[in-house]
CSV table of C-alpha atoms in Angstrom, one decimal:
chain,number,residue,atom,x,y,z
F,340,MET,CA,61.3,1.2,36.2
F,341,LYS,CA,62.1,-1.9,38.5
F,342,LEU,CA,62.8,-1.6,41.9
F,343,LYS,CA,66.3,-2.3,43.0
F,344,TRP,CA,66.9,-5.8,44.9
F,345,TRP,CA,67.9,-4.1,48.0
F,346,LYS,CA,65.2,-1.6,48.6
F,347,ILE,CA,63.0,-4.7,48.4
F,348,LEU,CA,65.2,-6.6,51.0
F,349,GLY,CA,65.0,-3.6,53.1
F,350,ILE,CA,61.3,-3.5,53.3
F,351,VAL,CA,61.1,-7.3,53.9
F,352,LEU,CA,63.7,-7.2,56.4
F,353,VAL,CA,62.0,-4.5,58.3
F,354,LEU,CA,58.7,-5.9,58.0
F,355,TYR,CA,60.0,-9.4,59.3
F,356,SER,CA,61.5,-7.6,62.1
F,357,ILE,CA,58.1,-5.9,63.2
F,358,ILE,CA,56.2,-9.1,63.0
F,359,ALA,CA,58.5,-11.5,64.6
F,360,GLY,CA,59.8,-8.6,66.9
F,361,LEU,CA,56.3,-8.4,68.7
F,362,LEU,CA,55.3,-11.9,68.5
F,363,MET,CA,58.7,-13.7,68.9
F,364,PRO,CA,59.4,-15.1,72.5
F,365,VAL,CA,62.1,-12.8,74.4
F,366,PRO,CA,63.7,-13.4,77.9
F,367,LYS,CA,61.5,-12.3,80.9
F,368,LEU,CA,63.4,-9.7,82.5
F,369,ASN,CA,62.4,-7.4,85.6
F,370,ILE,CA,61.8,-3.7,85.0
F,371,LEU,CA,62.6,-4.1,81.1
F,372,ASN,CA,59.4,-6.6,80.6
F,373,GLU,CA,58.0,-6.5,77.0
F,374,THR,CA,60.1,-3.2,76.5
F,375,ILE,CA,63.2,-5.4,75.8
F,376,ARG,CA,61.3,-5.6,72.2
F,377,ASN,CA,62.4,-2.1,71.7
F,378,LEU,CA,65.8,-3.5,70.8
F,379,TYR,CA,64.4,-4.2,67.5
F,380,PHE,CA,63.3,-0.6,66.8
F,381,HIS,CA,65.3,1.9,69.2
F,382,VAL,CA,68.7,0.2,69.2
F,383,THR,CA,68.5,-0.4,65.1
F,384,MET,CA,67.9,3.4,64.8
F,385,TRP,CA,71.5,4.1,66.1
F,386,PHE,CA,73.0,1.4,64.1
F,387,SER,CA,71.9,2.5,60.8
F,388,MET,CA,72.6,6.2,61.8
F,389,ILE,CA,76.1,5.3,62.5
F,390,VAL,CA,76.3,3.1,59.3
F,391,LEU,CA,74.7,6.3,57.3
F,392,MET,CA,77.2,8.6,58.8
F,393,LEU,CA,80.3,6.2,57.8
F,394,MET,CA,78.7,6.3,54.1
F,395,SER,CA,78.6,10.1,54.5
F,396,LEU,CA,82.4,10.2,55.8
F,397,ILE,CA,83.5,7.9,52.8
F,398,GLN,CA,81.5,10.1,50.2
F,399,SER,CA,83.2,13.4,52.0
F,400,ILE,CA,86.8,11.7,51.6
F,401,ARG,CA,86.1,10.6,48.3
F,402,TYR,CA,85.1,14.2,47.3
F,403,LEU,CA,88.3,15.4,48.7
F,404,SER,CA,90.4,13.0,46.6
F,405,SER,CA,88.2,13.9,43.4
F,406,PHE,CA,86.6,17.0,44.0
F,407,ASP,CA,83.4,15.6,42.2
F,408,LYS,CA,80.4,17.8,43.6
F,409,LEU,CA,78.1,14.7,43.2
F,410,ARG,CA,80.0,13.0,46.2
F,411,ASP,CA,79.6,16.2,48.1
F,412,LEU,CA,75.9,16.1,47.6
F,413,LYS,CA,75.8,12.3,48.5
F,414,ALA,CA,77.6,13.2,51.7
F,415,GLU,CA,75.2,15.8,52.8
F,416,SER,CA,72.0,13.6,51.7
F,417,LEU,CA,73.3,10.7,53.9
F,418,ALA,CA,74.1,12.8,56.9
F,419,SER,CA,70.7,14.7,56.8
F,420,THR,CA,69.0,11.1,56.7
F,421,GLY,CA,71.4,10.0,59.5
F,422,MET,CA,70.4,13.1,61.4
F,423,PHE,CA,66.6,12.1,60.8
F,424,ILE,CA,67.0,8.6,61.9
F,425,ALA,CA,69.0,9.9,65.0
F,426,THR,CA,66.2,12.0,66.0
F,427,LEU,CA,63.8,9.1,65.7
F,428,GLY,CA,66.4,7.0,67.9
F,429,LEU,CA,66.3,9.9,70.5
F,430,THR,CA,62.7,10.3,70.7
F,431,THR,CA,61.9,6.6,71.2
F,432,GLY,CA,64.9,6.4,73.6
F,433,MET,CA,63.4,9.1,75.8
F,434,VAL,CA,60.2,7.1,75.6
F,435,TRP,CA,61.5,4.0,76.6
F,436,ALA,CA,63.7,5.7,79.5
F,437,GLN,CA,60.9,7.0,81.0
F,438,PHE,CA,59.0,3.7,81.5
F,439,THR,CA,62.3,1.8,82.7
F,440,TRP,CA,64.6,4.4,84.3
F,441,GLY,CA,62.0,7.0,85.4
F,442,ALA,CA,62.7,9.8,83.5
F,443,PHE,CA,62.7,11.2,79.9
F,444,TRP,CA,66.4,12.2,80.2
F,445,VAL,CA,68.8,10.7,82.8
F,446,ASN,CA,72.4,11.6,83.3
F,447,ASP,CA,73.8,9.0,81.4
F,448,PRO,CA,76.9,9.2,79.4
F,449,LYS,CA,75.2,7.6,76.3
F,450,LEU,CA,72.4,10.3,76.2
F,451,ASN,CA,74.7,13.1,76.7
F,452,GLY,CA,77.1,11.9,74.2
F,453,ALA,CA,74.1,11.3,71.5
F,454,ALA,CA,72.8,14.9,72.2
F,455,VAL,CA,76.4,16.3,71.8
F,456,THR,CA,76.7,14.0,68.3
F,457,MET,CA,73.5,15.5,67.4
F,458,LEU,CA,74.5,19.1,67.9
F,459,ILE,CA,77.7,18.4,66.2
F,460,TYR,CA,76.1,17.2,63.1
F,461,LEU,CA,73.7,20.1,63.4
F,462,ALA,CA,76.5,22.4,63.2
F,463,TYR,CA,77.7,20.7,59.8
F,464,PHE,CA,74.5,21.6,58.2
F,465,ILE,CA,74.8,25.2,59.7
F,466,LEU,CA,78.3,25.4,58.3
F,467,ARG,CA,77.2,24.1,54.8
F,468,ASN,CA,74.4,26.7,54.8
F,469,SER,CA,76.6,29.5,56.0
F,470,ILE,CA,79.1,29.2,53.1
F,471,GLU,CA,78.0,31.0,49.6
F,472,ASN,CA,80.7,29.7,47.4
F,473,GLU,CA,80.0,26.2,46.2
F,474,ASP,CA,83.7,24.8,46.2
F,475,THR,CA,84.8,26.3,49.3
F,476,ARG,CA,81.5,24.8,50.7
F,477,ALA,CA,82.2,21.4,49.8
F,478,ARG,CA,85.7,21.5,50.6
F,479,VAL,CA,85.3,22.9,54.2
F,480,SER,CA,82.0,20.7,55.0
F,481,ALA,CA,83.9,17.5,53.7
F,482,ILE,CA,86.7,18.3,56.3
F,483,TYR,CA,84.1,19.0,59.2
F,484,ASN,CA,82.6,15.7,58.2
F,485,ILE,CA,85.6,13.9,59.0
F,486,LEU,CA,85.8,15.8,62.5
F,487,ALA,CA,82.2,15.2,63.1
F,488,PHE,CA,82.3,11.2,62.6
F,489,VAL,CA,85.3,11.2,64.6
F,490,ILE,CA,83.8,12.9,67.7
F,491,MET,CA,80.5,10.8,67.3
F,492,ILE,CA,82.5,7.7,67.8
F,493,VAL,CA,84.4,9.1,70.7
F,494,PHE,CA,81.1,10.3,72.4
F,495,ILE,CA,78.7,7.4,71.8
F,496,GLY,CA,81.2,4.5,71.0
F,497,ILE,CA,84.3,5.3,73.4
F,498,LEU,CA,83.5,7.6,76.5
F,499,PRO,CA,80.2,5.5,77.7
F,500,ARG,CA,82.1,2.5,77.7
F,501,MET,CA,84.5,4.1,80.1
F,502,THR,CA,82.3,5.1,82.8
F,503,ASP,CA,79.3,3.5,84.3
F,504,SER,CA,76.2,3.8,81.9
F,505,LEU,CA,72.7,2.5,82.4
F,506,HIS,CA,72.9,1.2,78.6
F,507,PRO,CA,73.8,-2.4,78.8
F,508,GLY,CA,77.4,-3.2,77.4
F,509,ASN,CA,78.8,0.0,78.7
F,510,GLY,CA,80.9,0.5,82.0
F,511,GLY,CA,80.0,-1.9,84.7
F,512,ASN,CA,76.8,-3.0,83.0
F,513,PRO,CA,76.6,-6.4,81.3
F,514,GLY,CA,75.8,-6.4,77.7
F,515,PHE,CA,73.2,-7.6,75.7
F,516,GLY,CA,75.7,-10.0,74.0
F,517,ASN,CA,76.6,-11.3,77.5
F,518,TYR,CA,73.3,-13.4,78.1
F,519,ASP,CA,70.4,-11.0,77.5
F,520,LEU,CA,70.3,-11.2,73.8
F,521,ASP,CA,69.8,-14.8,73.2
F,522,SER,CA,69.7,-16.4,70.0
F,523,ASN,CA,65.9,-15.7,69.5
F,524,MET,CA,66.7,-11.9,69.7
F,525,ARG,CA,69.5,-12.1,67.4
F,526,MET,CA,67.5,-13.7,64.6
F,527,VAL,CA,65.3,-10.8,64.8
F,528,PHE,CA,67.8,-8.0,65.5
F,529,TYR,CA,70.3,-8.5,62.9
F,530,PRO,CA,67.9,-8.5,60.2
F,531,ALA,CA,66.4,-5.6,61.7
F,532,VAL,CA,69.7,-3.7,61.6
F,533,ILE,CA,70.4,-4.7,58.0
F,534,GLY,CA,66.8,-3.7,56.9
F,535,TRP,CA,67.1,-0.2,58.6
F,536,ILE,CA,70.6,0.5,57.1
F,537,LEU,CA,69.0,-0.7,53.8
F,538,LEU,CA,65.8,1.8,54.2
F,539,GLY,CA,68.1,4.9,55.4
F,540,SER,CA,70.3,4.3,52.3
F,541,TRP,CA,67.2,4.1,50.1
F,542,ILE,CA,65.9,7.6,51.7
F,543,ALA,CA,69.1,9.2,51.5
F,544,GLN,CA,69.6,8.1,47.9
F,545,LEU,CA,66.2,9.6,47.2
F,546,SER,CA,67.1,12.9,48.7
F,547,TYR,CA,70.4,13.0,46.6
F,548,ARG,CA,68.5,12.3,43.5
F,549,ILE,CA,66.1,15.1,44.0
F,550,LYS,CA,68.8,17.2,44.9
F,551,VAL,CA,70.5,16.4,41.6
F,552,LEU,CA,67.4,16.9,39.7
F,553,GLU,CA,67.0,20.5,41.1
F,554,ILE,CA,70.7,21.5,40.1
F,555,ASN,CA,69.7,20.2,36.4
F,556,LYS,CA,66.5,22.2,36.5
F,557,GLU,CA,68.7,25.3,37.8
F,558,ASN,CA,71.4,24.9,35.1
F,559,ASN,CA,68.7,24.5,32.2
O,573,MET,CA,36.2,-51.4,69.9
O,574,LYS,CA,35.8,-50.0,73.5
O,575,PHE,CA,38.7,-47.8,72.9
O,576,ILE,CA,37.2,-46.2,69.8
O,577,ILE,CA,34.0,-45.8,71.3
O,578,THR,CA,35.5,-44.0,74.5
O,579,LEU,CA,37.5,-41.8,72.0
O,580,LEU,CA,34.7,-40.6,70.0
O,581,PHE,CA,32.5,-40.0,73.3
O,582,SER,CA,35.3,-37.9,74.8
O,583,LEU,CA,35.8,-36.3,71.3
O,584,PHE,CA,31.8,-35.4,71.3
O,585,CYS,CA,31.8,-34.4,75.1
O,586,SER,CA,34.8,-31.8,74.2
O,587,THR,CA,33.0,-30.5,71.3
O,588,LEU,CA,29.9,-29.9,73.6
O,589,THR,CA,32.1,-27.9,76.1
O,590,MET,CA,33.5,-26.0,73.3
O,591,ALA,CA,30.1,-25.0,72.2
O,592,GLN,CA,29.3,-23.7,75.6
O,593,ASP,CA,31.7,-20.9,75.7
O,594,VAL,CA,31.0,-19.1,72.6
O,595,GLU,CA,34.7,-18.2,72.2
O,596,MET,CA,35.5,-19.4,68.6
O,597,ALA,CA,39.0,-20.6,67.4
O,598,ASP,CA,40.3,-17.4,66.0
O,599,VAL,CA,43.9,-16.4,65.8
O,600,MET,CA,43.4,-12.7,65.8
O,601,ARG,CA,41.5,-12.8,68.9
O,602,SER,CA,43.9,-14.8,70.8
O,603,ASN,CA,46.6,-13.8,73.2
O,604,GLY,CA,44.9,-10.5,74.4
O,605,LYS,CA,44.5,-9.5,70.4
O,606,ILE,CA,48.2,-8.8,70.0
O,607,TYR,CA,47.8,-10.1,66.5
O,608,VAL,CA,45.5,-7.1,65.6
O,609,VAL,CA,48.1,-4.6,66.8
O,610,VAL,CA,50.8,-6.6,64.8
O,611,ALA,CA,48.7,-6.4,61.7
O,612,ILE,CA,48.0,-2.6,62.1
O,613,ILE,CA,51.6,-1.7,62.2
O,614,ALA,CA,52.4,-4.1,59.3
O,615,ILE,CA,49.7,-2.4,57.3
O,616,LEU,CA,50.8,1.3,58.4
O,617,PHE,CA,54.5,0.1,57.5
O,618,ILE,CA,53.5,-1.4,54.0
O,619,GLY,CA,51.4,1.6,53.3
O,620,LEU,CA,54.6,4.0,54.0
O,621,MET,CA,56.7,1.7,51.9
O,622,ILE,CA,54.2,2.0,49.0
O,623,TYR,CA,54.6,5.6,49.2
O,624,LEU,CA,58.3,5.6,49.2
O,625,ILE,CA,58.2,3.1,46.2
O,626,ARG,CA,55.8,5.8,44.4
O,627,ILE,CA,58.3,8.8,45.0
O,628,ASP,CA,61.1,6.7,43.8
O,629,LYS,CA,59.1,5.8,40.6
O,630,LYS,CA,58.4,9.6,40.4
O,631,VAL,CA,61.9,10.4,40.6
O,632,GLN,CA,62.8,7.9,38.3
O,633,LYS,CA,60.5,9.4,35.6
O,634,LEU,CA,61.9,12.8,36.4
O,635,GLU,CA,65.4,11.6,35.8
O,636,GLU,CA,64.4,10.1,32.2
């Protein structure tokens, strides 16, 4: 009944990021003011979402090479947890945008890209639920998952960098990496990213284990 | 000797002025009480995590 070390590490890192993120000194910038601290909470959502989707992709590819049904279940759990985290990222981003850019939704390539990505992944779940046969469902959704991941990278990783974006690090804007993200912020930001990735994987793992329990119950 | 007397006197004076405004040295009330907010968010997060740990343990039990 022992808790795995990485789950405890995830809790400790996120707790650290909450306390240090609110109290540590941050660069004093116009418009952003104290909201620069959202970097520790909003941006980490997207980082962990991308990592969860990557893990889901890996499980899908491994499903296609082994046809092991459990891998398909893992891919689904990871993708749905990633979607949940993306929803949190989108909502927090909207609040942040309202008070720094002046509107809940602005015509920014990164925002629209994130919206497209979420619709693509919504389609993944609709596709899953629309196929009755288990093997076909697993195979088709694994292939679709590969496509969805590629589209996600294009829409939130590549396209925003090719045009002007309000997000730092894209288009003509200077990135946080250049001078805004000073060493103090890195000390909180990177642990926060790792912590949220670990927490996200934990939640995904729980939902996977519950699914396995349900299947075992049906078979008995 | 003179130095020590002045030092003691200045310390005494400073405690006097401190006693005048009632504000006590209290971490939780400094900086616009931001530490209270930090404490509350930390408690919420710890509570949620305890809940998550309990779910984990329950799933573990079901798996056995």
